Short mmCIF file of C-alpha atoms in Angstrom, two decimals:
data_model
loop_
_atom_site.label_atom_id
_atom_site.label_comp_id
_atom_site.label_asym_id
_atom_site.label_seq_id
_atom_site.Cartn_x
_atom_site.Cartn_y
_atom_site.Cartn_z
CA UNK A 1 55.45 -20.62 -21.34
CA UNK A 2 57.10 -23.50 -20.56
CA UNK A 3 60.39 -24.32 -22.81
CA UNK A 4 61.24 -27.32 -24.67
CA UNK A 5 60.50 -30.33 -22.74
CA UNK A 6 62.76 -33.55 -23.12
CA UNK A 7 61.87 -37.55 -20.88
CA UNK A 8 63.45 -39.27 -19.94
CA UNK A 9 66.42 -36.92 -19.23
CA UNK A 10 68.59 -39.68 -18.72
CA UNK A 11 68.01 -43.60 -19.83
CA UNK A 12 70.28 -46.83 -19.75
CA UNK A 13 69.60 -49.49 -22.26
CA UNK A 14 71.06 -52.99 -22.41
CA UNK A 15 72.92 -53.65 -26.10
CA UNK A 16 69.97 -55.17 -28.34
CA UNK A 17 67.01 -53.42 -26.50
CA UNK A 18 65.41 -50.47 -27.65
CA UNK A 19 65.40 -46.73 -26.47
CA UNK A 20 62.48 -44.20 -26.78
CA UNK A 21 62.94 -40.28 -26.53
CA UNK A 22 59.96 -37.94 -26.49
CA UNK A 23 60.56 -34.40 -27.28
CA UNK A 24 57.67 -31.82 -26.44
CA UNK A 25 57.89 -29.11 -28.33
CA UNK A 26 57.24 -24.79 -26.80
CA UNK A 27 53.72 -24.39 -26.97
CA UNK A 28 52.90 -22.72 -30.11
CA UNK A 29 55.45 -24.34 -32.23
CA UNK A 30 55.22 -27.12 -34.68
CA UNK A 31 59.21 -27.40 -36.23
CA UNK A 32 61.57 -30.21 -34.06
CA UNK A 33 64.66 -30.87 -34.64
CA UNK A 34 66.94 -33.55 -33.19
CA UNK A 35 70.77 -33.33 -32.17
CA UNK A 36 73.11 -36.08 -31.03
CA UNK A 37 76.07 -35.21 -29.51
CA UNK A 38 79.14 -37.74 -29.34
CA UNK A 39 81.44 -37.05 -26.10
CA UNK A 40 83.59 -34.27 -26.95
CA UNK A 41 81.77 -33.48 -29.92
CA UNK A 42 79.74 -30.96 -31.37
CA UNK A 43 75.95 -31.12 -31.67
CA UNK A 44 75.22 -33.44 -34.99
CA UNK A 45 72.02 -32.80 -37.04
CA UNK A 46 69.79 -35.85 -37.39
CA UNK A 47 66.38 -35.00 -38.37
CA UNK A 48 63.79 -32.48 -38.95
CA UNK A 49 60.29 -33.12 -38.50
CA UNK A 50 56.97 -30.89 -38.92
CA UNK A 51 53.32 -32.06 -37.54
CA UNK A 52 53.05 -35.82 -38.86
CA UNK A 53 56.12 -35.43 -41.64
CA UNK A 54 59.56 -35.83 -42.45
CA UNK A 55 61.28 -32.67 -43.48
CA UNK A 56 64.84 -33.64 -43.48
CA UNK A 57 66.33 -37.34 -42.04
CA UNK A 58 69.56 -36.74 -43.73
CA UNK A 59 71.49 -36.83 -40.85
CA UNK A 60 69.89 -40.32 -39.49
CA UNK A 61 71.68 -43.60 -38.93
CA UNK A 62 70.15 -45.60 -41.95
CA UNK A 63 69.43 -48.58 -40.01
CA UNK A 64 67.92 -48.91 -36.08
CA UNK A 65 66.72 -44.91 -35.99
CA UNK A 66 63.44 -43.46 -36.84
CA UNK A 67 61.89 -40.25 -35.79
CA UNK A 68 57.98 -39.35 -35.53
CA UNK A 69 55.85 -36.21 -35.33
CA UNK A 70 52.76 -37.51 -34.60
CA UNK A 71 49.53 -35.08 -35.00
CA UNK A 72 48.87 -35.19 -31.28
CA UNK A 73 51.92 -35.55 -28.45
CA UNK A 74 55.66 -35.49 -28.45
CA UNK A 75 57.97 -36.16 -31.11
CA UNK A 76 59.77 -39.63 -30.46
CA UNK A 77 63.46 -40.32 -31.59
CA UNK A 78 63.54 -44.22 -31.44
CA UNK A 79 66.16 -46.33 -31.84
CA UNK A 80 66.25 -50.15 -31.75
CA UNK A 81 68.69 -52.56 -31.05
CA UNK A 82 71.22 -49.78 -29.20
CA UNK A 83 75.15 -50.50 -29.62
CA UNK A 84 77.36 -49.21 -27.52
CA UNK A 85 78.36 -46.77 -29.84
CA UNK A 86 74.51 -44.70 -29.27
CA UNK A 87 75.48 -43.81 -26.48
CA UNK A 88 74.93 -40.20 -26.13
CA UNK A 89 73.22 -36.94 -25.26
CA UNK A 90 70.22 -36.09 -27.58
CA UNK A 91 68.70 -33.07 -28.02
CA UNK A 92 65.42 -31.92 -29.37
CA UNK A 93 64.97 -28.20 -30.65
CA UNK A 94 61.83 -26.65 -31.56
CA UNK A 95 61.18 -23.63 -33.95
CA UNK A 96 57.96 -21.54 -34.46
CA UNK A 97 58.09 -20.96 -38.33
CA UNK A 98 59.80 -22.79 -41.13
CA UNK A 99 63.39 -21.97 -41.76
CA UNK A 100 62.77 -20.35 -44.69
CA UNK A 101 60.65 -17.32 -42.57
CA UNK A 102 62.73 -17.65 -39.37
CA UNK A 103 65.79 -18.09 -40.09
CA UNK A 104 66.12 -17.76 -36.52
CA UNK A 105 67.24 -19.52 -33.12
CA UNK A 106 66.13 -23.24 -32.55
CA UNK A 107 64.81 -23.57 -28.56
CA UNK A 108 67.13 -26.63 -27.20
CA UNK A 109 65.35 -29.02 -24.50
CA UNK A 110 67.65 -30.27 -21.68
CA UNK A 111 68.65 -33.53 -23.58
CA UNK A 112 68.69 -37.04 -22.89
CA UNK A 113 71.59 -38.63 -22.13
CA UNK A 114 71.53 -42.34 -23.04
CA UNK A 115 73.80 -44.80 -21.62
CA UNK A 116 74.11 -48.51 -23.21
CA UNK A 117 75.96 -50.89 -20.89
CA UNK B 1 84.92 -33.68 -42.80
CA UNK B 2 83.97 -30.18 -40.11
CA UNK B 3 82.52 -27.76 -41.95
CA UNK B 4 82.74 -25.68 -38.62
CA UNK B 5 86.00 -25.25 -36.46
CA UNK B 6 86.32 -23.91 -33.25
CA UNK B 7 90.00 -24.16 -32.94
CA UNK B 8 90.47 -23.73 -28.73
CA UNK B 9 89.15 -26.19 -26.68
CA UNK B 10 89.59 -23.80 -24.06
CA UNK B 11 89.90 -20.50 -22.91
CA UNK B 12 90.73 -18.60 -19.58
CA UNK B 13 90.28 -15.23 -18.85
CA UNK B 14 90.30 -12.82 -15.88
CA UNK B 15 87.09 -11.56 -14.47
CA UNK B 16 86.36 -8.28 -16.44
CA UNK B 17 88.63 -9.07 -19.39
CA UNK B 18 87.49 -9.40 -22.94
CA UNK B 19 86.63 -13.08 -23.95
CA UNK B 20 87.07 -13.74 -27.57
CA UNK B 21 86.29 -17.00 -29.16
CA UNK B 22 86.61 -18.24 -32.74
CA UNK B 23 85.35 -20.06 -35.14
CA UNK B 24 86.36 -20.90 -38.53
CA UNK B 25 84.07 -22.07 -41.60
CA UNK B 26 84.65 -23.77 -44.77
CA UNK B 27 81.34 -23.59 -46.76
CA UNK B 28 81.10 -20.91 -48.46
CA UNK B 29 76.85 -21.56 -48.65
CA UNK B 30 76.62 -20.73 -45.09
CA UNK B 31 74.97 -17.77 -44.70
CA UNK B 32 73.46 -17.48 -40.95
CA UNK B 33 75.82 -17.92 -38.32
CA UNK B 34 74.63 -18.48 -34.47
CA UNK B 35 76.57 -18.57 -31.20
CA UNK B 36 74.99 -20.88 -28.39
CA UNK B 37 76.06 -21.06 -24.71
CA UNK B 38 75.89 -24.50 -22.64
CA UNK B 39 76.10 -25.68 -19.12
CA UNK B 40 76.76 -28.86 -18.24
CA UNK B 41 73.75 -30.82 -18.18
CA UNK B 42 71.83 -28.34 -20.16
CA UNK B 43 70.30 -27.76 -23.66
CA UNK B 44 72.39 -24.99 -25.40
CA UNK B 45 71.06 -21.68 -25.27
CA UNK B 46 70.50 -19.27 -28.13
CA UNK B 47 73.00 -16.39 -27.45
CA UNK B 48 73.81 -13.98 -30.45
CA UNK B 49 73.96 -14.52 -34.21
CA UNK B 50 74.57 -12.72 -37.34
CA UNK B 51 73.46 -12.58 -41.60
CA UNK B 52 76.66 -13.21 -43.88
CA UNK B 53 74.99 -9.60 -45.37
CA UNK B 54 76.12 -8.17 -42.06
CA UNK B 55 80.00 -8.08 -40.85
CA UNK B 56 78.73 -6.69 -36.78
CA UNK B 57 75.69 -7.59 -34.25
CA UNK B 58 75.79 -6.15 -30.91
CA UNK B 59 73.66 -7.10 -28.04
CA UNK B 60 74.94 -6.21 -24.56
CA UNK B 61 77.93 -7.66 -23.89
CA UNK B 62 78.22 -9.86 -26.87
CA UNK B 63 79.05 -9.03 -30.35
CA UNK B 64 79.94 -11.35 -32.86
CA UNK B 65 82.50 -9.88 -35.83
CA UNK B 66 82.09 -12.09 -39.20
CA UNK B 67 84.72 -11.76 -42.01
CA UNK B 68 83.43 -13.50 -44.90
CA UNK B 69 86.30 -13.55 -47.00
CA UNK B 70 88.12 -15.14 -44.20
CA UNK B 71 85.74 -17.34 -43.42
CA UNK B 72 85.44 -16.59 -39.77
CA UNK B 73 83.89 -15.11 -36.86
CA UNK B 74 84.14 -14.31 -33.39
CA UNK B 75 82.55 -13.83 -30.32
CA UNK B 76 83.47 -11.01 -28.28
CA UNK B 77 82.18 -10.62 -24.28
CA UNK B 78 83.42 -8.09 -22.40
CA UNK B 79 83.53 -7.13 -19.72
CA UNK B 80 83.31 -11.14 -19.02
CA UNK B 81 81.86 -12.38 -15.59
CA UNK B 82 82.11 -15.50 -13.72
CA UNK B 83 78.49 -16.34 -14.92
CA UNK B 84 79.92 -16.09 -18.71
CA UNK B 85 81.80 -19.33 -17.69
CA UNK B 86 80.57 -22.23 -19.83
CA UNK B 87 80.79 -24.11 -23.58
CA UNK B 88 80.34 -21.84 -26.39
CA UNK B 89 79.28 -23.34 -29.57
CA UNK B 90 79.45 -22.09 -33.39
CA UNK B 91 76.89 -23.29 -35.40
CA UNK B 92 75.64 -21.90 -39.30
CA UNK B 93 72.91 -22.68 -41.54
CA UNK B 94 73.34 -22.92 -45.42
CA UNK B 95 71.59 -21.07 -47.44
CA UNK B 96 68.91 -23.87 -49.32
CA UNK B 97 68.95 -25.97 -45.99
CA UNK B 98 66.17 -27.10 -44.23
CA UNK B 99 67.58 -25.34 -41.35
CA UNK B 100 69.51 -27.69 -39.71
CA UNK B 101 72.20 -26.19 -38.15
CA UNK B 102 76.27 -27.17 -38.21
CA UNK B 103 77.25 -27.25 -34.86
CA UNK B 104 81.29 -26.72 -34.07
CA UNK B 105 82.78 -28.54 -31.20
CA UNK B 106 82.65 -25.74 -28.95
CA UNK B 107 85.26 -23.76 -26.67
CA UNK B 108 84.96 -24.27 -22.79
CA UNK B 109 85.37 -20.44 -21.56
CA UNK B 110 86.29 -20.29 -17.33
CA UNK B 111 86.17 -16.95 -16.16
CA UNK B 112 88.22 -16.30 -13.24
CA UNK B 113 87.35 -14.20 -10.26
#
């Protein structure tokens, strides 16, 4: 069972352009969530997503970030225009039940560590 | 403002030694509590955690001590091995959440042969 899968694992981005990262949840569960962590920071809370809904964005960037769930393939944290200040490592956790039945462990993916020059 | 503290950076013990790292909380709606372990490069990894109903879990060589009127808890390893050497995050859940977890910024254990 293979874990939490996370692509690219690392990506550099220009300022202005925009920066895609797919999550792919452990087979079998349908509850992502998405971490950014600042350099010599803890891991900051930024969205929880279910199958083809948004759960929870209150820890998104208003502007330039949106997350998706789609019904079929990975969930994608996108975020447009990157400022120097995105750059990051983001992780993706998935979770096989709601929190409210597991309140349980989150699975972490590797991350992906974006660099904008 | 951090709703979770972990007050050492960093910590150094001697092969075979206990290893105890803390972590402090101010929100008092916390009620699950979860330790993580990271190498660099890596995704955490789930480690250990405890209910605020509970004061004591025990797996192994890990047990994590909560004292709710304190508003802490630790993370005890012992005996600690090189392997053990790594970031150790807090994180807790509140209860009403959707889950998401509040991460501390973590204490960078070295183990020394």
């Amino acid at each position: 069972n293979a874990g939490v899968m996370q692509n690219p694992r690392h990506l550099v981005r220009r300022r202005g352009q925009e920066a895609r990262l797919r999550c792919s949840p452990m087979k079998g569960h349908s509850h992502v969530y998405w971490y950014r962590q600042l350099p010599e920071e803890g891991l900051k809370f930024m969205v929880y997503l279910q199958k083809e809904n948004i759960i929870d964005e209150s820890g998104m960037p208003k502007e330039r970030f949106s997350a998706e769930f789609p019904k079929e393939g990975p969930s994608i944290l996108r975020i447009q225009q990157v400022v120097r200040g995105d750059s990051a490592a983001y992780f993706c956790a998935s979770s096989p039940l709601p929190p409210k039945y597991s309140y349980n462990e989150q699975f972490f993916g590797p991350g992906t560590r974006l660099t904008v020059l | 403002d951090q709703q979770v503290k972990q007050n050492s950076p960093s910590l150094s013990v001697q092969e075979g030694r206990i290893s105890i790292l803390n972590c402090d909380y101010t929100n008092s709606m916390f009620d699950y509590f979860l330790w993580y372990k990271k190498y660099p490069a890596e995704g955490p990894t789930f480690l250990i955690s405890i209910s605020s109903i509970k004061d004591k879990n025990e797996d192994g060589r890990f047990t994590v001590f909560l004292n709710k009127s304190a508003k802490h808890l630790s993370l005890h390893i012992v005996p600690s091995q090189p392997g053990d050497s790594a970031v150790y995050f807090c994180a807790a859940s509140a209860r009403g959440s959707q889950g998401n977890l509040i991460f501390g910024k973590g204490t960078k254990l070295s183990v020394k042969p």
